[in-house]
Amino acid sequence: ERVGFAVIGLGRIALEEVLPAFAQCKTARPVALVSGSPEKARLVAAQYGIRPEAVHGYAEMERLRDDPAVQAVYIALPNGMHREYTERAAAIGKHVLCEKPMATSAEDARAMVAACAKAQRWLMIAYRSQYEPTNRAVIALVRSGELGKLRFIEATNTQANGPGPQWRYSRQLAGGGALPDIGLYCLNAARYVTGEEPVELTATTLSPEGDERYREVEESVAFQLRFPSGVLARCLSSYGAYQDRMLRLQFERGAVTMPHAFDYQGQRLVVQRRVGDVPGEEERIIRPRNQFAQEIDHFAGCVRENRRPHTPGEEGLQDQVLMEAIYRAAAEQRPQHLRPPAEATRGP
Ligand code: NAD
């Protein structure tokens, strides 16, 4: 029997990626919807074979409590709503898979971890890249030592955003601009690639003057992280430049480039190294998989087998702590020194 999910929020990510991905899942299926648009929700339910009585409005979400088919929720709402819906889902006994960024503050993230712990429900943050095969291959390559010690990381996540208004430009609903939305991929990648937590960071934020969209949130952010092993990561994220989702690693004896590291698909892995006496370049072919399906199946497995997710609430919380430090570094224009979290943020 597959683990039943209620999808909460029927926006772009839910309709275009999450719901279609269930078709490729082996252990999960969508069985309920929570939406503010009954009309749309009814159509979507019919399309996915979801019972009409399993479609609810936001105010009636607690009705999921009495639906034994629903074991978990997938929260696909604006960032500023993640805490409320996580707490409400945990309170009615459902496991929570929550979209990134986890929340709009470290305080909210802590409350979400506490709420799920209290309810004894699993909480996972949807860090899809950590379930994507090429990113996983890069992690394995770093750990193998094949190219020597990792020295430097360069991570970019930029896109040219259209006009507002939408919730992404609201501090209250988004928590910030490019940083929590797309810069988060660079931050999280620097952490999962090294397997370490940064001890020092510097940052600069930037917004074009007179652009209404960036009155509350930043358009661009550049930040640098120093890790205990000495690895330096340079990260850049912006809503104002042509799309680039690149991850590059420089080792003692080679380099790895992933030109589409954070894309939904189309990942590539190029390795540069000396072959004999000459510098060479090769592309490694990794079997592609739908990373949303991988992520959902992982969580369904955790629910079934009662084990801690690979990217639990603590993983999201650590990024929230670091993003607050990045904003502090930018505001004060000086480096921030960080204490590592007490416990490992990642599960098996
Ligand atoms: P969206 O704007 O397309 O969808 C948001 C949904 O929330 C809509 O259905 C909207 O009606 C609903 N909603 C309810 N209350 C709202 C309110 N007060 N204001 C605005 N909308 C409200 O957004 P999206 O791109 O689907 O993003 C949803 C979440 O998914 C965000 O947390 C985002 O960061 C995350 N996301 C993740 C990825 C990924 O690759 N994992 C990609 C895009 C978005």
Short mmCIF file of C-alpha atoms and ligand atoms in Angstrom, two decimals:
data_model
loop_
_atom_site.label_atom_id
_atom_site.label_comp_id
_atom_site.label_asym_id
_atom_site.label_seq_id
_atom_site.Cartn_x
_atom_site.Cartn_y
_atom_site.Cartn_z
CA GLU A 1 0.00 0.00 0.00
CA ARG A 2 1.38 3.40 -1.01
CA VAL A 3 1.74 6.23 1.47
CA GLY A 4 -1.11 8.72 0.89
CA PHE A 5 -0.28 12.43 0.60
CA ALA A 6 -2.48 15.52 0.82
CA VAL A 7 -1.05 18.27 -1.37
CA ILE A 8 -1.58 21.68 0.27
CA GLY A 9 -1.51 24.65 -2.11
CA LEU A 10 -2.11 24.23 -5.84
CA GLY A 11 0.33 26.73 -7.33
CA ARG A 12 3.06 26.25 -9.89
CA ILE A 13 5.28 23.81 -8.06
CA ALA A 14 2.33 21.63 -7.02
CA LEU A 15 0.65 21.56 -10.43
CA GLU A 16 3.71 21.48 -12.69
CA GLU A 17 6.15 19.30 -10.73
CA VAL A 18 4.88 17.63 -7.56
CA LEU A 19 1.55 16.18 -8.71
CA PRO A 20 2.94 14.93 -12.05
CA ALA A 21 5.94 13.40 -10.22
CA PHE A 22 3.66 11.10 -8.20
CA ALA A 23 3.16 9.11 -11.41
CA GLN A 24 6.83 8.13 -11.19
CA CYS A 25 6.72 7.34 -7.47
CA LYS A 26 6.86 3.74 -6.28
CA THR A 27 5.66 4.18 -2.70
CA ALA A 28 3.58 7.38 -2.65
CA ARG A 29 0.31 8.61 -4.12
CA PRO A 30 -1.76 11.80 -3.88
CA VAL A 31 -5.07 11.13 -2.11
CA ALA A 32 -6.28 14.58 -1.01
CA LEU A 33 -5.98 18.26 -1.89
CA VAL A 34 -6.15 21.45 0.17
CA SER A 35 -6.71 24.60 -1.84
CA GLY A 36 -8.26 28.06 -1.72
CA SER A 37 -9.84 27.59 -5.15
CA PRO A 38 -12.56 24.89 -4.99
CA GLU A 39 -13.16 25.09 -8.74
CA LYS A 40 -9.52 24.47 -9.63
CA ALA A 41 -9.14 21.84 -6.90
CA ARG A 42 -12.12 19.83 -8.23
CA LEU A 43 -10.61 19.77 -11.72
CA VAL A 44 -7.18 18.77 -10.43
CA ALA A 45 -8.71 16.08 -8.22
CA ALA A 46 -10.54 14.57 -11.19
CA GLN A 47 -7.34 14.61 -13.22
CA TYR A 48 -5.42 12.66 -10.56
CA GLY A 49 -8.20 10.30 -9.50
CA ILE A 50 -8.57 11.95 -6.10
CA ARG A 51 -11.99 11.51 -4.44
CA PRO A 52 -14.10 14.71 -4.55
CA GLU A 53 -14.74 14.39 -0.80
CA ALA A 54 -10.97 14.54 -0.23
CA VAL A 55 -10.79 18.14 -1.51
CA HIS A 56 -10.75 20.76 1.25
CA GLY A 57 -10.42 24.50 1.72
CA TYR A 58 -7.63 25.92 3.88
CA ALA A 59 -9.97 26.53 6.82
CA GLU A 60 -11.20 22.91 6.71
CA MET A 61 -7.77 21.32 6.51
CA GLU A 62 -8.35 19.68 9.92
CA ARG A 63 -10.86 17.37 8.23
CA LEU A 64 -7.80 15.43 7.03
CA ARG A 65 -7.55 14.14 10.59
CA ASP A 66 -10.43 11.76 9.97
CA ASP A 67 -9.14 10.56 6.60
CA PRO A 68 -7.01 7.47 7.23
CA ALA A 69 -5.88 7.47 3.57
CA VAL A 70 -3.84 10.61 4.31
CA GLN A 71 -0.62 9.83 6.17
CA ALA A 72 1.44 12.82 5.06
CA VAL A 73 1.06 16.32 3.65
CA TYR A 74 3.12 18.07 0.99
CA ILE A 75 3.16 21.80 1.76
CA ALA A 76 3.48 23.87 -1.44
CA LEU A 77 2.39 27.26 -0.10
CA PRO A 78 4.27 30.59 0.07
CA ASN A 79 7.19 30.41 2.53
CA GLY A 80 5.52 32.56 5.17
CA MET A 81 2.72 29.99 5.50
CA HIS A 82 4.93 26.91 6.00
CA ARG A 83 5.05 27.19 9.77
CA GLU A 84 1.30 27.45 10.28
CA TYR A 85 0.50 24.54 7.98
CA THR A 86 3.27 22.35 9.40
CA GLU A 87 1.97 22.94 12.92
CA ARG A 88 -1.62 22.28 11.88
CA ALA A 89 -0.67 19.10 10.01
CA ALA A 90 1.40 17.74 12.90
CA ALA A 91 -1.42 18.55 15.32
CA ILE A 92 -3.79 16.29 13.37
CA GLY A 93 -1.22 13.49 13.25
CA LYS A 94 0.14 13.85 9.72
CA HIS A 95 3.80 13.62 8.64
CA VAL A 96 5.06 16.74 6.86
CA LEU A 97 7.04 17.16 3.65
CA CYS A 98 7.50 20.93 3.37
CA GLU A 99 8.79 22.94 0.43
CA LYS A 100 11.98 24.96 0.72
CA PRO A 101 12.80 27.42 2.13
CA MET A 102 11.55 25.85 5.35
CA ALA A 103 10.28 29.15 6.77
CA THR A 104 10.87 32.88 6.86
CA SER A 105 12.90 32.88 10.09
CA ALA A 106 15.01 30.52 12.20
CA GLU A 107 12.51 31.03 14.99
CA ASP A 108 9.68 29.67 12.84
CA ALA A 109 11.86 26.78 11.68
CA ARG A 110 12.61 25.86 15.30
CA ALA A 111 8.89 25.90 16.10
CA MET A 112 8.23 23.55 13.17
CA VAL A 113 10.85 21.07 14.37
CA ALA A 114 9.39 21.24 17.87
CA ALA A 115 5.79 20.79 16.66
CA CYS A 116 6.61 17.65 14.69
CA ALA A 117 8.76 16.23 17.49
CA LYS A 118 5.94 16.79 19.97
CA ALA A 119 3.43 15.10 17.67
CA GLN A 120 5.96 12.33 16.93
CA ARG A 121 5.59 12.93 13.19
CA TRP A 122 8.44 13.10 10.67
CA LEU A 123 9.32 16.44 9.11
CA MET A 124 11.29 16.68 5.87
CA ILE A 125 12.27 19.73 3.84
CA ALA A 126 12.01 19.32 0.07
CA TYR A 127 15.67 19.79 -0.86
CA ARG A 128 15.20 18.10 -4.22
CA SER A 129 18.85 18.46 -5.30
CA GLN A 130 19.92 16.17 -2.47
CA TYR A 131 17.81 13.42 -4.09
CA GLU A 132 18.96 14.12 -7.64
CA PRO A 133 21.38 11.45 -8.97
CA THR A 134 24.05 13.75 -10.47
CA ASN A 135 24.31 15.86 -7.32
CA ARG A 136 24.57 12.62 -5.37
CA ALA A 137 27.33 11.41 -7.70
CA VAL A 138 29.24 14.63 -7.04
CA ILE A 139 28.94 14.13 -3.29
CA ALA A 140 30.28 10.58 -3.70
CA LEU A 141 33.13 11.85 -5.86
CA VAL A 142 34.16 14.38 -3.20
CA ARG A 143 34.06 11.72 -0.47
CA SER A 144 36.06 9.23 -2.60
CA GLY A 145 39.07 11.54 -2.76
CA GLU A 146 39.51 10.61 -6.43
CA LEU A 147 40.56 14.15 -7.37
CA GLY A 148 42.35 14.89 -4.11
CA LYS A 149 41.19 17.34 -1.51
CA LEU A 150 38.33 19.69 -2.32
CA ARG A 151 39.57 23.31 -2.15
CA PHE A 152 37.02 25.69 -3.69
CA ILE A 153 33.32 25.78 -4.56
CA GLU A 154 31.53 28.15 -6.89
CA ALA A 155 27.74 28.06 -6.91
CA THR A 156 25.40 30.26 -8.94
CA ASN A 157 21.63 30.45 -9.09
CA THR A 158 20.29 33.32 -11.14
CA GLN A 159 17.22 33.99 -13.25
CA ALA A 160 15.59 37.03 -14.85
CA ASN A 161 12.29 37.47 -13.02
CA GLY A 162 9.21 38.97 -14.59
CA PRO A 163 7.23 41.89 -13.16
CA GLY A 164 5.40 41.69 -9.86
CA PRO A 165 3.36 41.88 -7.85
CA GLN A 166 3.50 38.42 -6.37
CA TRP A 167 4.26 36.94 -2.96
CA ARG A 168 7.94 36.46 -3.79
CA TYR A 169 8.50 40.22 -3.43
CA SER A 170 6.81 40.38 -0.01
CA ARG A 171 9.09 40.14 3.02
CA GLN A 172 6.29 38.69 5.11
CA LEU A 173 5.38 35.91 2.66
CA ALA A 174 8.82 35.20 1.17
CA GLY A 175 11.22 36.04 4.01
CA GLY A 176 13.63 37.64 1.56
CA GLY A 177 14.33 37.85 -2.17
CA ALA A 178 16.72 35.78 -4.26
CA LEU A 179 18.48 34.35 -1.19
CA PRO A 180 15.74 32.17 0.35
CA ASP A 181 14.14 31.37 -3.01
CA ILE A 182 17.08 30.37 -5.21
CA GLY A 183 20.31 31.34 -3.42
CA LEU A 184 19.32 28.66 -0.91
CA TYR A 185 20.36 26.02 -3.49
CA CYS A 186 23.92 27.41 -3.47
CA LEU A 187 24.04 27.53 0.33
CA ASN A 188 22.64 24.03 0.75
CA ALA A 189 24.93 22.63 -1.98
CA ALA A 190 28.05 24.07 -0.33
CA ARG A 191 26.97 22.24 2.84
CA TYR A 192 26.07 18.89 1.27
CA VAL A 193 29.09 18.82 -1.01
CA THR A 194 31.56 19.44 1.84
CA GLY A 195 29.50 17.59 4.44
CA GLU A 196 30.59 20.40 6.77
CA GLU A 197 29.08 23.48 8.39
CA PRO A 198 30.56 26.91 7.64
CA VAL A 199 32.42 28.71 10.43
CA GLU A 200 32.66 32.13 8.81
CA LEU A 201 30.74 34.04 6.16
CA THR A 202 30.71 37.39 4.39
CA ALA A 203 27.94 38.77 2.17
CA THR A 204 26.70 41.63 0.03
CA THR A 205 23.12 42.26 -1.08
CA LEU A 206 22.09 44.40 -3.99
CA SER A 207 18.84 45.84 -5.36
CA PRO A 208 18.39 48.20 -8.28
CA GLU A 209 17.20 51.62 -7.14
CA GLY A 210 13.65 52.60 -7.97
CA ASP A 211 12.53 49.04 -8.80
CA GLU A 212 9.25 48.58 -6.91
CA ARG A 213 9.76 44.81 -6.66
CA TYR A 214 12.85 45.20 -4.50
CA ARG A 215 11.55 47.59 -1.88
CA GLU A 216 11.14 44.82 0.69
CA VAL A 217 13.44 42.04 -0.53
CA GLU A 218 16.85 41.87 -2.20
CA GLU A 219 17.27 41.29 -5.90
CA SER A 220 20.77 39.85 -5.63
CA VAL A 221 23.12 38.40 -3.06
CA ALA A 222 26.75 37.31 -3.11
CA PHE A 223 28.15 35.40 -0.17
CA GLN A 224 31.29 33.53 0.76
CA LEU A 225 31.53 30.65 3.21
CA ARG A 226 34.61 29.27 4.93
CA PHE A 227 34.44 25.66 6.10
CA PRO A 228 36.51 24.03 8.88
CA SER A 229 38.57 21.98 6.38
CA GLY A 230 39.59 25.21 4.66
CA VAL A 231 37.21 24.93 1.70
CA LEU A 232 35.97 28.32 0.49
CA ALA A 233 32.61 28.61 -1.29
CA ARG A 234 31.65 31.63 -3.38
CA CYS A 235 27.93 31.88 -4.04
CA LEU A 236 25.90 34.22 -6.21
CA SER A 237 22.16 34.47 -6.61
CA SER A 238 19.99 36.99 -8.40
CA TYR A 239 16.54 37.64 -9.82
CA GLY A 240 18.08 40.06 -12.32
CA ALA A 241 20.34 38.07 -14.62
CA TYR A 242 19.94 35.39 -17.25
CA GLN A 243 19.47 31.92 -15.82
CA ASP A 244 22.53 30.08 -14.59
CA ARG A 245 22.36 27.20 -12.10
CA MET A 246 25.96 26.12 -12.03
CA LEU A 247 28.03 24.29 -9.45
CA ARG A 248 31.80 24.06 -9.85
CA LEU A 249 34.27 22.32 -7.58
CA GLN A 250 38.01 22.69 -7.65
CA PHE A 251 40.14 19.95 -6.15
CA GLU A 252 43.89 19.56 -5.76
CA ARG A 253 44.05 17.33 -8.83
CA GLY A 254 41.01 18.19 -10.90
CA ALA A 255 37.77 20.09 -11.27
CA VAL A 256 34.09 19.23 -11.62
CA THR A 257 31.52 21.36 -13.41
CA MET A 258 27.77 20.87 -13.31
CA PRO A 259 26.31 23.46 -15.67
CA HIS A 260 22.71 22.68 -14.66
CA ALA A 261 23.22 21.57 -11.08
CA PHE A 262 20.01 23.11 -9.71
CA ASP A 263 17.73 22.76 -12.75
CA TYR A 264 14.67 20.50 -12.67
CA GLN A 265 16.35 18.32 -15.29
CA GLY A 266 19.25 18.18 -17.73
CA GLN A 267 22.04 17.71 -15.17
CA ARG A 268 25.53 17.12 -16.57
CA LEU A 269 28.78 16.29 -14.88
CA VAL A 270 32.06 17.29 -16.49
CA VAL A 271 35.34 16.22 -14.90
CA GLN A 272 38.63 17.90 -15.76
CA ARG A 273 41.88 16.24 -14.74
CA ARG A 274 45.34 15.40 -15.94
CA VAL A 275 45.47 12.20 -17.99
CA GLY A 276 49.10 11.20 -18.09
CA ASP A 277 50.79 14.49 -18.87
CA VAL A 278 47.94 16.30 -20.58
CA PRO A 279 44.96 18.10 -19.07
CA GLY A 280 41.84 16.18 -20.10
CA GLU A 281 38.10 16.58 -19.88
CA GLU A 282 35.40 13.91 -19.74
CA GLU A 283 31.65 13.89 -19.24
CA ARG A 284 30.32 11.29 -16.81
CA ILE A 285 26.94 9.91 -17.70
CA ILE A 286 24.59 9.52 -14.76
CA ARG A 287 21.17 7.97 -15.26
CA PRO A 288 18.60 10.77 -14.94
CA ARG A 289 15.67 10.43 -12.56
CA ASN A 290 12.78 12.71 -11.65
CA GLN A 291 14.18 14.35 -8.52
CA PHE A 292 10.72 15.27 -7.21
CA ALA A 293 9.69 11.61 -7.40
CA GLN A 294 12.94 10.54 -5.73
CA GLU A 295 12.33 13.04 -2.94
CA ILE A 296 8.69 12.06 -2.38
CA ASP A 297 9.52 8.34 -2.45
CA HIS A 298 12.28 8.92 0.09
CA PHE A 299 9.84 10.54 2.50
CA ALA A 300 7.22 7.86 1.90
CA GLY A 301 9.89 5.28 2.78
CA CYS A 302 10.66 7.14 6.00
CA VAL A 303 6.98 7.18 6.95
CA ARG A 304 6.57 3.48 6.18
CA GLU A 305 9.72 2.33 7.91
CA ASN A 306 9.68 4.94 10.67
CA ARG A 307 13.13 6.40 9.98
CA ARG A 308 14.59 9.90 9.97
CA PRO A 309 14.57 11.63 6.56
CA HIS A 310 17.85 12.55 4.86
CA THR A 311 16.83 16.23 4.89
CA PRO A 312 14.86 16.62 8.14
CA GLY A 313 13.65 19.85 9.73
CA GLU A 314 17.07 20.34 11.32
CA GLU A 315 18.60 20.63 7.84
CA GLY A 316 16.17 23.41 6.94
CA LEU A 317 16.66 25.10 10.30
CA GLN A 318 20.44 25.28 9.80
CA ASP A 319 19.95 27.02 6.45
CA GLN A 320 17.55 29.49 8.09
CA VAL A 321 20.19 30.24 10.76
CA LEU A 322 22.80 30.75 8.03
CA MET A 323 20.53 32.96 5.90
CA GLU A 324 19.96 35.21 8.91
CA ALA A 325 23.75 35.41 9.31
CA ILE A 326 24.11 36.25 5.61
CA TYR A 327 21.68 39.18 6.00
CA ARG A 328 23.55 40.29 9.14
CA ALA A 329 26.89 40.11 7.32
CA ALA A 330 25.48 42.22 4.49
CA ALA A 331 23.87 44.78 6.80
CA GLU A 332 26.92 45.17 9.03
CA GLN A 333 29.40 44.72 6.19
CA ARG A 334 31.60 42.44 8.24
CA PRO A 335 32.27 38.71 8.56
CA GLN A 336 30.04 36.62 10.78
CA HIS A 337 31.55 33.83 12.85
CA LEU A 338 29.33 30.82 13.31
CA ARG A 339 29.00 28.04 15.79
CA PRO A 340 28.21 24.68 14.18
CA PRO A 341 24.88 23.09 15.14
CA ALA A 342 25.10 20.73 18.11
CA GLU A 343 23.92 17.68 16.17
CA ALA A 344 24.14 16.42 12.59
CA THR A 345 21.47 18.16 10.52
CA ARG A 346 21.14 15.33 7.99
CA GLY A 347 19.70 11.85 8.36
CA PRO A 348 20.85 8.65 6.61
P1 NAD B 1 2.80 29.85 -6.45
O1 NAD B 1 2.58 31.29 -6.21
O2 NAD B 1 2.76 29.34 -7.85
O3 NAD B 1 1.77 28.97 -5.60
C1 NAD B 1 1.43 29.29 -4.29
C2 NAD B 1 0.07 28.71 -3.95
O4 NAD B 1 -0.30 29.14 -2.64
C3 NAD B 1 -1.02 29.19 -4.91
O5 NAD B 1 -1.87 28.11 -5.22
C4 NAD B 1 -1.76 30.22 -4.08
O6 NAD B 1 -3.13 30.32 -4.42
C5 NAD B 1 -1.62 29.66 -2.68
N1 NAD B 1 -1.77 30.68 -1.65
C6 NAD B 1 -2.49 30.53 -0.53
N2 NAD B 1 -2.46 31.64 0.22
C7 NAD B 1 -1.71 32.53 -0.45
C8 NAD B 1 -1.33 33.87 -0.18
N3 NAD B 1 -1.69 34.50 0.94
N4 NAD B 1 -0.57 34.51 -1.09
C9 NAD B 1 -0.15 33.88 -2.20
N5 NAD B 1 -0.50 32.61 -2.51
C10 NAD B 1 -1.26 31.93 -1.64
O7 NAD B 1 4.22 29.50 -5.78
P2 NAD B 1 5.15 28.24 -6.05
O8 NAD B 1 6.20 28.64 -7.01
O9 NAD B 1 4.36 27.04 -6.33
O10 NAD B 1 5.86 28.11 -4.62
C11 NAD B 1 5.25 27.44 -3.53
C12 NAD B 1 6.34 26.92 -2.59
O11 NAD B 1 7.15 26.00 -3.31
C13 NAD B 1 7.31 27.98 -2.08
O12 NAD B 1 7.71 27.69 -0.77
C14 NAD B 1 8.49 27.88 -3.01
O13 NAD B 1 9.71 28.31 -2.45
C15 NAD B 1 8.51 26.41 -3.30
N6 NAD B 1 9.09 26.09 -4.61
C16 NAD B 1 9.97 25.07 -4.69
C17 NAD B 1 10.55 24.74 -5.89
C18 NAD B 1 11.47 23.58 -5.99
O14 NAD B 1 12.14 23.44 -7.00
N7 NAD B 1 11.52 22.72 -4.99
C19 NAD B 1 10.23 25.47 -7.05
C20 NAD B 1 9.31 26.50 -6.94
C21 NAD B 1 8.75 26.80 -5.72
#
